[in-house]
XYZ file of C-alpha atoms in Angstrom:
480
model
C 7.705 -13.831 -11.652
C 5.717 -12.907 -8.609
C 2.475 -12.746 -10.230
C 3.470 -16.544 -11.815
C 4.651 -17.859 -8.257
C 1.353 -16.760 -6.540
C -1.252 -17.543 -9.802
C -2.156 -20.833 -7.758
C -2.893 -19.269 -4.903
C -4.958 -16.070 -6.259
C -6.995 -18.994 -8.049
C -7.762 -20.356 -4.475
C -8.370 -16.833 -2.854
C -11.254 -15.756 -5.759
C -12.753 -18.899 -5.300
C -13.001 -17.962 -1.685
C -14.145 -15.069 -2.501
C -17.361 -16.670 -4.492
C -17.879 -19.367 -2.423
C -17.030 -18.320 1.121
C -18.100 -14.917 1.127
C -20.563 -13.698 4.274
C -23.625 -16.102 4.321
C -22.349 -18.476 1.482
C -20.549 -20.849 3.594
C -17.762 -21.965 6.082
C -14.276 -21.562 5.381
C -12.620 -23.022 8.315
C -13.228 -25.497 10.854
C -11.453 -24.556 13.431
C -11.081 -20.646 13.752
C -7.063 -20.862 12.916
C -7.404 -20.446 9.252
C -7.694 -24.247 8.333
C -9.723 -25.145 5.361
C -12.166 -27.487 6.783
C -12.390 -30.742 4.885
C -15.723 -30.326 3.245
C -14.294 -26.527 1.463
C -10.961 -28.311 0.783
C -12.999 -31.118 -0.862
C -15.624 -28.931 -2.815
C -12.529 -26.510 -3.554
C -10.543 -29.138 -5.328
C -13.852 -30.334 -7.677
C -14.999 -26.631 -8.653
C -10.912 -25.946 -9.691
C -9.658 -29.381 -11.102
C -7.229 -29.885 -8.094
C -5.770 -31.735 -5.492
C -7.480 -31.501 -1.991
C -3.578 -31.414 -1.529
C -3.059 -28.542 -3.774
C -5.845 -26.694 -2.496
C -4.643 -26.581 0.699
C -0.801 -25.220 0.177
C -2.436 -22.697 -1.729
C -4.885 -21.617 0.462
C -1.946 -21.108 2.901
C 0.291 -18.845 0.009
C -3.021 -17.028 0.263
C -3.046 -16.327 3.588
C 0.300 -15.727 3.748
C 0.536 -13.693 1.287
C -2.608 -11.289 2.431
C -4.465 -12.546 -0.390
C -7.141 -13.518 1.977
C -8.020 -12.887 5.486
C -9.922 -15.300 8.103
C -12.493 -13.880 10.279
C -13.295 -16.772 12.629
C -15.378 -19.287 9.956
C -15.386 -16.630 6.571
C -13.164 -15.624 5.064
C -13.155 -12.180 2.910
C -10.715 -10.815 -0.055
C -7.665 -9.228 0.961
C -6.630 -5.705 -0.418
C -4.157 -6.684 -2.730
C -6.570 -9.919 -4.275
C -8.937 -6.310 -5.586
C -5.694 -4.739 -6.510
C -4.134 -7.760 -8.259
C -4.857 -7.164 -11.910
C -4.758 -3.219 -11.612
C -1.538 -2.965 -9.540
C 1.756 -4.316 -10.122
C 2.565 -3.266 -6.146
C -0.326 -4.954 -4.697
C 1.891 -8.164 -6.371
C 5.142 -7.876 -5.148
C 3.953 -6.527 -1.890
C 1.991 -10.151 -1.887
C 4.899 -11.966 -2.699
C 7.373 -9.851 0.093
C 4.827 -10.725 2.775
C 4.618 -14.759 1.337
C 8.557 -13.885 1.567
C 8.839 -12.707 5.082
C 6.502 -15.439 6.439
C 9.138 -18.213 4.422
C 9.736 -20.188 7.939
C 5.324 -20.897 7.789
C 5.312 -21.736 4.455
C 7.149 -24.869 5.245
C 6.913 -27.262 7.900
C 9.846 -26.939 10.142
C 11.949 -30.233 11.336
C 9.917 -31.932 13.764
C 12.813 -33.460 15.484
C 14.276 -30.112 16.614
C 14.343 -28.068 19.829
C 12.110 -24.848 18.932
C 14.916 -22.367 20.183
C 17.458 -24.061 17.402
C 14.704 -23.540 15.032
C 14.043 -20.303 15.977
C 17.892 -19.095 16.357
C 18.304 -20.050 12.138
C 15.342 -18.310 11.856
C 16.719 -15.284 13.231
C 20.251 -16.238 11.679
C 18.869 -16.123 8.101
C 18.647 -12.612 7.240
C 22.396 -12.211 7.803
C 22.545 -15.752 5.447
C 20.265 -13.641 2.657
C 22.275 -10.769 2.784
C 25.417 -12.428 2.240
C 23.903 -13.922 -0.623
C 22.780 -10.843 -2.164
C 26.121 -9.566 -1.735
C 27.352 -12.310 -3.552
C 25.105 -12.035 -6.765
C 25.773 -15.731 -7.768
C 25.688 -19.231 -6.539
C 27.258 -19.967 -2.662
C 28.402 -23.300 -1.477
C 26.300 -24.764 1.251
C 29.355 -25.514 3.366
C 30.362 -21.700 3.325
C 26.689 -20.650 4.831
C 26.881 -23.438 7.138
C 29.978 -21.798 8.416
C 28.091 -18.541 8.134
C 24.782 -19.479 10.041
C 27.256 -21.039 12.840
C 29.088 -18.103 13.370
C 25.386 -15.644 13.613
C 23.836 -18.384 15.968
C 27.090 -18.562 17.961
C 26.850 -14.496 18.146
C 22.717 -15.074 18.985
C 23.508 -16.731 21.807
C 26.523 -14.154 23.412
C 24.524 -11.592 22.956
C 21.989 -13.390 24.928
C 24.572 -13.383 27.192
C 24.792 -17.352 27.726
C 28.256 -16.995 29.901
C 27.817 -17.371 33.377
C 28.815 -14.544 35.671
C 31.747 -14.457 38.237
C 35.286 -15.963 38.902
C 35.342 -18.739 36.627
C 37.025 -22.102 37.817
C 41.283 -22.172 37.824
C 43.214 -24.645 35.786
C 45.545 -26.516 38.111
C 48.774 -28.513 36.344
C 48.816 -31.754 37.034
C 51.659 -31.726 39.335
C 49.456 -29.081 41.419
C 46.505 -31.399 41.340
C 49.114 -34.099 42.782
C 50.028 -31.727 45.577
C 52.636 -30.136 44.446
C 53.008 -26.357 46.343
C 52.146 -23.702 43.586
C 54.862 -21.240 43.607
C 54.321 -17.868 45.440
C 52.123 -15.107 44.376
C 47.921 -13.840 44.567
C 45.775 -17.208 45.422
C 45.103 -18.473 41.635
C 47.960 -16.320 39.963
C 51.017 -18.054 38.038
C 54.078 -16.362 38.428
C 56.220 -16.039 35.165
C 58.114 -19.017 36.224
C 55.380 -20.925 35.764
C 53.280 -19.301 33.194
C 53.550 -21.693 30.987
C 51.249 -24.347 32.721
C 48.498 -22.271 32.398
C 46.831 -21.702 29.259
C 46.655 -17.872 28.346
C 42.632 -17.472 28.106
C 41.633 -14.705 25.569
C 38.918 -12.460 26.229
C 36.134 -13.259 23.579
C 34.615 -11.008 21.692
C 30.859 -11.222 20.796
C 30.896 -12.985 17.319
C 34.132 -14.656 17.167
C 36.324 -17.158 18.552
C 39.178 -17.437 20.289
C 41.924 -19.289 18.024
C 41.703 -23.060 18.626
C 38.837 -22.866 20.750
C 35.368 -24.151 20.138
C 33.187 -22.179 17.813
C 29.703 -22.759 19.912
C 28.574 -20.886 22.720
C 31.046 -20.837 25.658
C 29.576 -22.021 28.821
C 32.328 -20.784 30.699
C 34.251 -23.772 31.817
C 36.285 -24.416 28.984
C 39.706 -22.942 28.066
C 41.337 -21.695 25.245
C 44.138 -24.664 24.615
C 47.627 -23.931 24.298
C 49.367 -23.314 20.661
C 49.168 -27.176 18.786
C 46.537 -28.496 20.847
C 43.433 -26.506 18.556
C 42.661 -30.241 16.699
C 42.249 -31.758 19.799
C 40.069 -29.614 21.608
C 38.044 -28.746 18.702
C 37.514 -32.781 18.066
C 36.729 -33.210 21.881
C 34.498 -29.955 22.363
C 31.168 -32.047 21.871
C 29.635 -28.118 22.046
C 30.997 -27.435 18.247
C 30.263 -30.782 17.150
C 26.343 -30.534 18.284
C 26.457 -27.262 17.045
C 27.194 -28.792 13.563
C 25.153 -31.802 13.228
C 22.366 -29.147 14.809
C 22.387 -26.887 12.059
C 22.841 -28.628 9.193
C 19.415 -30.056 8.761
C 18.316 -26.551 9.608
C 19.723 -24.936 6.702
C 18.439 -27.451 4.933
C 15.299 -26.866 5.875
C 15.616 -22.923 5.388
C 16.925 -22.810 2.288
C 14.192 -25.082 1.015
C 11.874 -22.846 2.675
C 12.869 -20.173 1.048
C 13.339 -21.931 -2.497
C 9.411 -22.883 -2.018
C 8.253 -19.561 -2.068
C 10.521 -18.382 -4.558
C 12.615 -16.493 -2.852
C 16.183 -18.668 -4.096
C 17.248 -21.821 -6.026
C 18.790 -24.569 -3.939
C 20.477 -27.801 -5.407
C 23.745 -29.323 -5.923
C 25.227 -28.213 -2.736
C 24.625 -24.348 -3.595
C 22.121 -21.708 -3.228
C 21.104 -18.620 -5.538
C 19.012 -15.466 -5.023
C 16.387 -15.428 -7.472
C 16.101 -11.831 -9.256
C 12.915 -11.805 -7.131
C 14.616 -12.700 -4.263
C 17.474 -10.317 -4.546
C 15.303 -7.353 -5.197
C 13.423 -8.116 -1.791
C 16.867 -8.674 0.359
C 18.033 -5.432 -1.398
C 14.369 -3.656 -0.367
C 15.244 -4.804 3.253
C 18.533 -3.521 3.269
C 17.354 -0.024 2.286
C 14.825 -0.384 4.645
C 17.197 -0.589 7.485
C 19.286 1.722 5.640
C 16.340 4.279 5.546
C 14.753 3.554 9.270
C 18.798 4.430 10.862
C 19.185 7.750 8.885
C 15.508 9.075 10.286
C 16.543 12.990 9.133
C 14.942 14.405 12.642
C 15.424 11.910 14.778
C 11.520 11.078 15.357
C 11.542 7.373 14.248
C 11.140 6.450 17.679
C 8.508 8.582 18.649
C 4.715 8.332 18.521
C 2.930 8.754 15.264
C 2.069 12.149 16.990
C 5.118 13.411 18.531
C 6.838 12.388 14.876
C 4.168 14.597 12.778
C 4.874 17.126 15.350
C 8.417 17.245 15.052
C 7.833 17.371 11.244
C 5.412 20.138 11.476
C 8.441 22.729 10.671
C 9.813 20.677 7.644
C 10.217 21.471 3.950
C 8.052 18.789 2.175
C 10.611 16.558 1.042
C 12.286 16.547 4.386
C 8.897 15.496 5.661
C 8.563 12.940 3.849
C 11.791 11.536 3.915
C 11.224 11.410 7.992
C 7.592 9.914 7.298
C 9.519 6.972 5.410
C 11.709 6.516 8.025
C 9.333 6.066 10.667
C 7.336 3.738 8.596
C 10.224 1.713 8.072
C 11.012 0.976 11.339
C 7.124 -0.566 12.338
C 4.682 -2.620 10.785
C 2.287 -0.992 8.119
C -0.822 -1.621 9.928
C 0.216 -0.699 13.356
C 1.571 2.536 11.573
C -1.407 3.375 10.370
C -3.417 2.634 12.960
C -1.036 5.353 14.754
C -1.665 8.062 12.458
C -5.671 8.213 11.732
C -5.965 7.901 15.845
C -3.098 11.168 15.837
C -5.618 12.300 12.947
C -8.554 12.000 15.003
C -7.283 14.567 17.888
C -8.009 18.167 18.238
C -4.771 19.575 16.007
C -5.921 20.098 12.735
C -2.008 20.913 11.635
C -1.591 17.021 12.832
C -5.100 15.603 10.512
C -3.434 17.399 7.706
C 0.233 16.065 7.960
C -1.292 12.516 9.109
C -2.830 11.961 5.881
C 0.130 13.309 3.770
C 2.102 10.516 5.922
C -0.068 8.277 4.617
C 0.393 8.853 1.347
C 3.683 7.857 1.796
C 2.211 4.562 2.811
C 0.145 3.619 -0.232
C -1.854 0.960 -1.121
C -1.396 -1.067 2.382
C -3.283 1.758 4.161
C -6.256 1.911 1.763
C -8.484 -0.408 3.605
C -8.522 1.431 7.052
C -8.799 4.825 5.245
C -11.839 3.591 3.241
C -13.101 2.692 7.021
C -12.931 6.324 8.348
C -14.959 7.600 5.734
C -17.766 8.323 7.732
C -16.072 10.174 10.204
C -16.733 13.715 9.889
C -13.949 14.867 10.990
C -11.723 12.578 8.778
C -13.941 12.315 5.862
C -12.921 15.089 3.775
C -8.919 13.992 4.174
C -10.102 10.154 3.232
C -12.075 11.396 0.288
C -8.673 13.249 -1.461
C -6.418 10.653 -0.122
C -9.169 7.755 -1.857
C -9.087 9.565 -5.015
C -5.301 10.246 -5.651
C -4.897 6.767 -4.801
C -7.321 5.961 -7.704
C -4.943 8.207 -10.246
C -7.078 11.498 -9.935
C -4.665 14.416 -10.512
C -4.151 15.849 -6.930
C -4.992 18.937 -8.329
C -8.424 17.736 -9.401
C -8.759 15.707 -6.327
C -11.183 18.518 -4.414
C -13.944 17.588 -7.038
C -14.651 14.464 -5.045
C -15.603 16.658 -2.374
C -19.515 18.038 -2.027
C -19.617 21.836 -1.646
C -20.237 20.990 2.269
C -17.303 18.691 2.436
C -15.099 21.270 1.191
C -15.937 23.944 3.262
C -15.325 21.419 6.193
C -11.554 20.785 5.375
C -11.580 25.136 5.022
C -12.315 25.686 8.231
C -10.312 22.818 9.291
C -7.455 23.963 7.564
C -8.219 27.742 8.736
C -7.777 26.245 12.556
C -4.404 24.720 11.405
C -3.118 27.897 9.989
C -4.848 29.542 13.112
C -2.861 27.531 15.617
C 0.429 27.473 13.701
C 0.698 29.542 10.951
C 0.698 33.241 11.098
C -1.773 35.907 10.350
C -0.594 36.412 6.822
C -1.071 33.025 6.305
C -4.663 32.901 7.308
C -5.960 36.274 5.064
C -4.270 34.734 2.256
C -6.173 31.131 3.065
C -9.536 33.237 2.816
C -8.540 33.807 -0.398
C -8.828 29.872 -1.298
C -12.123 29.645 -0.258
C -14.670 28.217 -3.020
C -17.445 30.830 -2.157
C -17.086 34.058 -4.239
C -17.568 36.326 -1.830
C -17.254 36.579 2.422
C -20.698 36.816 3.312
C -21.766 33.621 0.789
C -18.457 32.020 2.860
C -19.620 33.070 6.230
C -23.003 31.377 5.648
C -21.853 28.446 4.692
C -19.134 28.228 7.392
C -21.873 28.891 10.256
C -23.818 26.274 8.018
C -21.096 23.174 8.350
C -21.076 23.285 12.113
C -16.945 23.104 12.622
C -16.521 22.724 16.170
C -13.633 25.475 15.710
C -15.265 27.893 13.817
C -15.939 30.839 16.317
C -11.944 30.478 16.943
C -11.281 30.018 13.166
C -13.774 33.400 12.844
C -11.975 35.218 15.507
C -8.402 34.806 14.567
C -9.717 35.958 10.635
C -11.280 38.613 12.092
C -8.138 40.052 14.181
C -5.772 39.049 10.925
C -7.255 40.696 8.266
C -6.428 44.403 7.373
C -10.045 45.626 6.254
C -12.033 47.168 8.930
C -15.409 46.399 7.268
C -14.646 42.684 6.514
C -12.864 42.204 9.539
C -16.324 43.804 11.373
C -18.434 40.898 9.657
C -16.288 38.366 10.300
C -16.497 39.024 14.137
C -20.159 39.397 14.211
C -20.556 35.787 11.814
C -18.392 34.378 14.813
C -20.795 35.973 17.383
C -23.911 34.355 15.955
C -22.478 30.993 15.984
C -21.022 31.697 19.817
C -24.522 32.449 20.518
C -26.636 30.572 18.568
C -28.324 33.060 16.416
């Protein structure tokens, strides 16, 4: 279903590709994405379209990641090279076409752009009612439901003035009556029953009777019988209603466009595609507030710290969690610049969070290939990604390459681990024996190899070995 709701706009996005790649042409006209009129045109003749069609699917492409704009070219998007190889490059296309529903369709022009942007933010409770439901919902009943979130949007944005708020006088009082003895603005039970009791509100709901739209802080709860009234008189509910309407009207057709539900005959329905993304929200919330350690608000580094000390799938049960909670490509922006530092623990465990990540993350891997430091990591993680057996992975490596990620590794264990740990790492070396490993260690030029050399050195139980280990680190100390 996903790969049949976005065939138009892959179409578009490999003609791009041909015809708009670097030095073949212009793509846009005026550096916001916009097909200028002369691609549109030239677009619609090479594929049999509509300059119309063209253009909404040039947007699903965009939207959907299938292409990205770079001022006036444009240039394939990961998951356009991934389309016919993987089915998760596809959905993840259509659940970013999905989050960006309120761009895929122009938005009432005859609206305030805080009421527009208040259903926006009101939908996802909307969706997840009808996922809940798993089957078609009268419009009326989400109307009621999107007024009661917006209504709750704007309490917690605290729209209720502060201090006293204004005393109801009866009418005999406002004649000049005396009001009978007590606190300035107090009835006394005499007369408690010519002022209306006023509830306190809680954030969400209404008091019984008593308008349903933001209070504004002037208005009072009415007394028992008078709820009709009021409500018909409270020109607050009534805007609210003829307000949002239109609104859901729009969203729901929104989200019909890209797939995401069917709309008609005064219901909606989830899709099966639809309900599988609200349901991949959900756990996504569900996953980011369970975060095992408690790191998901932390820095990419301060997380792989605090995960340094974790069983494996512990680890990456936190890694998911933190990656739930940001965007992808912020998150891995995070962890290669916590990869770049000094730990080598945190290059190791910043590349197994990445794994967790998959396909999103292979682009900005690819571009720290050619960082020494990072290359041998970006090589293994490149290759699993590509279905090598991680257990075959190190073949990718040169001979050079993999002594690198030794010694890196050997620093990590170093740091970290204990000594143990780092006689039974020499051990894993590809070299057959210590001197053939010491030359090609002094060879690779580590910046912690005469620490990595040391610490072997002072760890390992052979006097003789542990002799030419600490004269290989001397040489490199010195030069020689």
């Amino acid at each position: 279903m996903a790969r049949s709701g976005l065939a138009g706009a892959v179409r578009v996005a490999r003609w791009a590709d041909s015809a708009l790649g670097p030095g073949r042409g212009s793509a846009t006209a005026d550096g916001k994405a916009t097909l200028s009129d002369a691609t549109a045109e030239r677009a619609a003749r090479e594929l049999g379209l509509t300059v119309a069609q063209v253009r909404a699917d040039w947007d699903t492409a965009r939207l959907a990641g299938l292409v990205e704009v770079h001022g006036d070219s444009a240039r394939p998007g990961w998951r356009l090279r991934a389309w016919d190889r993987d089915d998760s490059a596809v959905l993840r296309g259509w659940v970013a076409l999905f989050d960006a529903w309120s761009l895929a369709h122009p938005e009432p022009a005859d609206h305030e752009p805080s009421a527009v942007a208040e259903v926006v933010s009101a939908m996802p409770q909307v969706l997840s009612f009808l996922q809940l439901s798993a089957g078609p919902v009268p419009v009326d009943q989400l109307l009621d439901l999107l007024r009661q979130r917006v209504t709750e949007l704007r309490t917690e944005r605290c729209e209720v003035p502060y201090g006293p708020h204004p005393v109801p006088t009866t009418p005999s009082a406002s004649a000049g009556a005396t009001p009978p003895a007590g606190r300035p603005g107090q009835a006394t039970p005499a007369d408690a029953s010519a002022v209306p009791t006023v509830p306190t509100p809680r954030p969400g709901t209404a008091s019984a009777g008593a308008s349903a739209g933001p209070l504004d802080g002037t208005a009072l709860a009415p007394a028992a019988g008078a709820g009709a009234a009021a409500s018909a008189a409270d020109p607050a509910e009534a805007v609210g209603e003829a307000e949002l309407a239109p609104l859901l009207d729009w969203a729901l057709g929104a989200l019909a466009s890209v797939g995401a539900l069917t709309y008609g005959d005064g219901q909606a329905t989830l899709t099966p595609l639809g309900s599988w993304a609200v349901w991949v929200k959900l756990e996504q919330i569900c996953v980011a507030a369970q975060s095992p350690a408690g790191n998901i608000e932390q820095s990419a580094e301060d997380m792989l710290r605090g995960c340094a000390q974790l069983r494996p799938n512990a680890a990456r049960a936190e890694y998911r969690a933190w990656l739930a909670a940001r965007p992808v490509g912020s998150a891995v922006t995070e962890l290669l610049d916590a990869a770049r530092g000094d730990d080598a623990l945190l290059r190791g465990l910043a590349f197994e969070a990445l794994r967790v990540v998959g396909a999103p993350a292979e682009p900005d891997v690819r571009a720290v290939v050619d960082e020494p430091a990072l290359r041998p990591y970006a090589l293994l993680w490149l290759a699993e990604h590509d279905g090598v057996d991680p257990e075959d992975a190190h073949e990718v490596l040169t001979r050079e390459e993999a002594t690198w990620l030794w010694v890196d590794t050997a620093a990590a264990v170093a740091d970290h681990g204990e000594a143990p740990m780092l006689v039974r790492h020499l051990e894993s070396a590809l070299q057959p024996t210590v001197p053939a490993l010491l030359d090609e260690v002094r060879a690779v030029g580590h910046p912690r190899t005469v620490q990595v050399l040391v610490a072997l050195a002072a760890a390992h139980p052979d006097p003789a070995l542990a002799k030419a280990v600490r004269r290989a680190a001397f040489q490199v100390h010195t030069g020689g």
